[in-house]
Amino acid sequence: MAAHTDTVDQPAPRPARTAVAHRLLMCRPQYFDVTYRINPWMNPHKPTDAGTALLQWEQLRELYLSLGHSVEVIEPLEGLPDMVFAANGATVVDGKVLGARFRHRERTAEGPAYLDWFAQGGFTELLWPEHINEGEGDYLRVGRRMLAGTGFRTDPRSHAEAQEFFGLPVTGLTLVDPDFYHLDTALAVLSPDEVMYYPAAFSPGSRAVLREMFPDAILARAQDAAVFGLNAFSDGLNVLLPQAATGLIAQLRERGFNPVGVSLGELLKAGGSVKCCTLTLS
Ligand code: ARG
């Protein structure tokens, strides 16, 4: 009897984590610069160094390759300094591509440039969107459902458009802190049913929704969110995130993930890091 109770009281053993290989799209920061200000991180008066940006970006690309992912690259265009943030270029689910339509005119030309790449790359189900959406910056797939940010960039009407196009349930979440203007700056998907996020970046209602959907989520502290620790890429085992997010790195390790710290300080001057540089194709 006692032995039986003991067994019942044991926490369920954590299943071993395994990495899933992904196909990724990135854009070399050849023309990287901060020449305008569309988020609070950007200061056009502060000098940038395109050489350092290239080096840091290359290290991220090589890290993906060493972990068994495949990386394709889209040709950067002069005059589009934010094109390095490939996550914003589109949203891809099951091979279907929802084009991006940017909020700010400084980035609008990126939408058609990315959609062109998909058309030429043999993707056949493409949708040029009716409503403003900033791609996988605001759309994150968690298993067979999607989380969708709004509040700063993506129009909430886009959420219904995405749900209709992909045929997956889309849950809208409202961002309220301008430092965390895209969903992927405040929340990262870790596995088909796990996320980590920074609660203060969301409206009270959206926080309640996240608690309801992910009661066991990793909650980020302010200091980790402030170094863009949530702008992370996970393959189910390895989690690539800014190396300065030491608290999150420890929390991830406790949960059985393999956190890998990355240094992308130059790109942070534009308000982007690991996930922003990465568009998940599959
Ligand atoms: N400077 C860019 C912007 O404000 C940064 C985009 C970062 N991308 C992202 N997926 N969060 O639009």
XYZ file of C-alpha atoms and ligand atoms in Angstrom, residues 32-34 36-40 42 81-82 85-88 102 104 107 110 134-138 153 181-185 228 231 267 269-273 275-278, ligand 1:
54
model
C 22.908 46.398 -42.523
C 22.662 49.813 -40.891
C 20.349 51.800 -38.626
C 15.660 55.158 -39.366
C 13.839 54.484 -36.120
C 10.763 52.242 -36.144
C 11.295 50.646 -32.729
C 12.812 51.988 -29.480
C 17.011 51.855 -33.088
C 18.916 47.621 -44.064
C 16.379 45.561 -42.067
C 15.490 40.085 -40.261
C 14.233 37.240 -42.429
C 11.607 36.170 -39.897
C 9.534 39.139 -41.019
C 4.900 45.795 -43.485
C 6.322 51.053 -42.027
C 10.306 48.118 -44.996
C 10.798 43.631 -48.400
C 5.048 41.079 -40.308
C 5.535 37.386 -40.984
C 7.043 35.076 -38.424
C 7.892 38.086 -36.294
C 4.235 38.004 -35.221
C 2.841 45.795 -36.196
C 6.952 45.108 -30.596
C 6.884 41.708 -32.336
C 5.583 38.492 -30.767
C 8.994 36.847 -31.290
C 10.619 39.416 -28.996
C 16.250 39.842 -26.166
C 14.178 36.057 -29.488
C 21.969 43.393 -34.881
C 21.055 47.901 -32.436
C 18.191 47.448 -34.901
C 16.054 45.596 -32.363
C 16.673 42.059 -33.572
C 18.484 38.862 -32.636
C 14.826 34.476 -34.200
C 14.481 37.704 -36.160
C 17.281 36.504 -38.454
C 15.590 33.161 -39.038
N 14.384 46.991 -37.208
C 13.456 45.929 -37.440
C 12.045 46.447 -37.245
O 11.823 47.209 -36.342
C 13.734 44.771 -36.548
C 12.893 43.572 -36.861
C 13.123 42.434 -35.905
N 12.466 41.268 -36.342
C 11.733 40.464 -35.566
N 11.305 39.353 -36.072
N 11.397 40.787 -34.365
O 11.141 46.110 -37.978
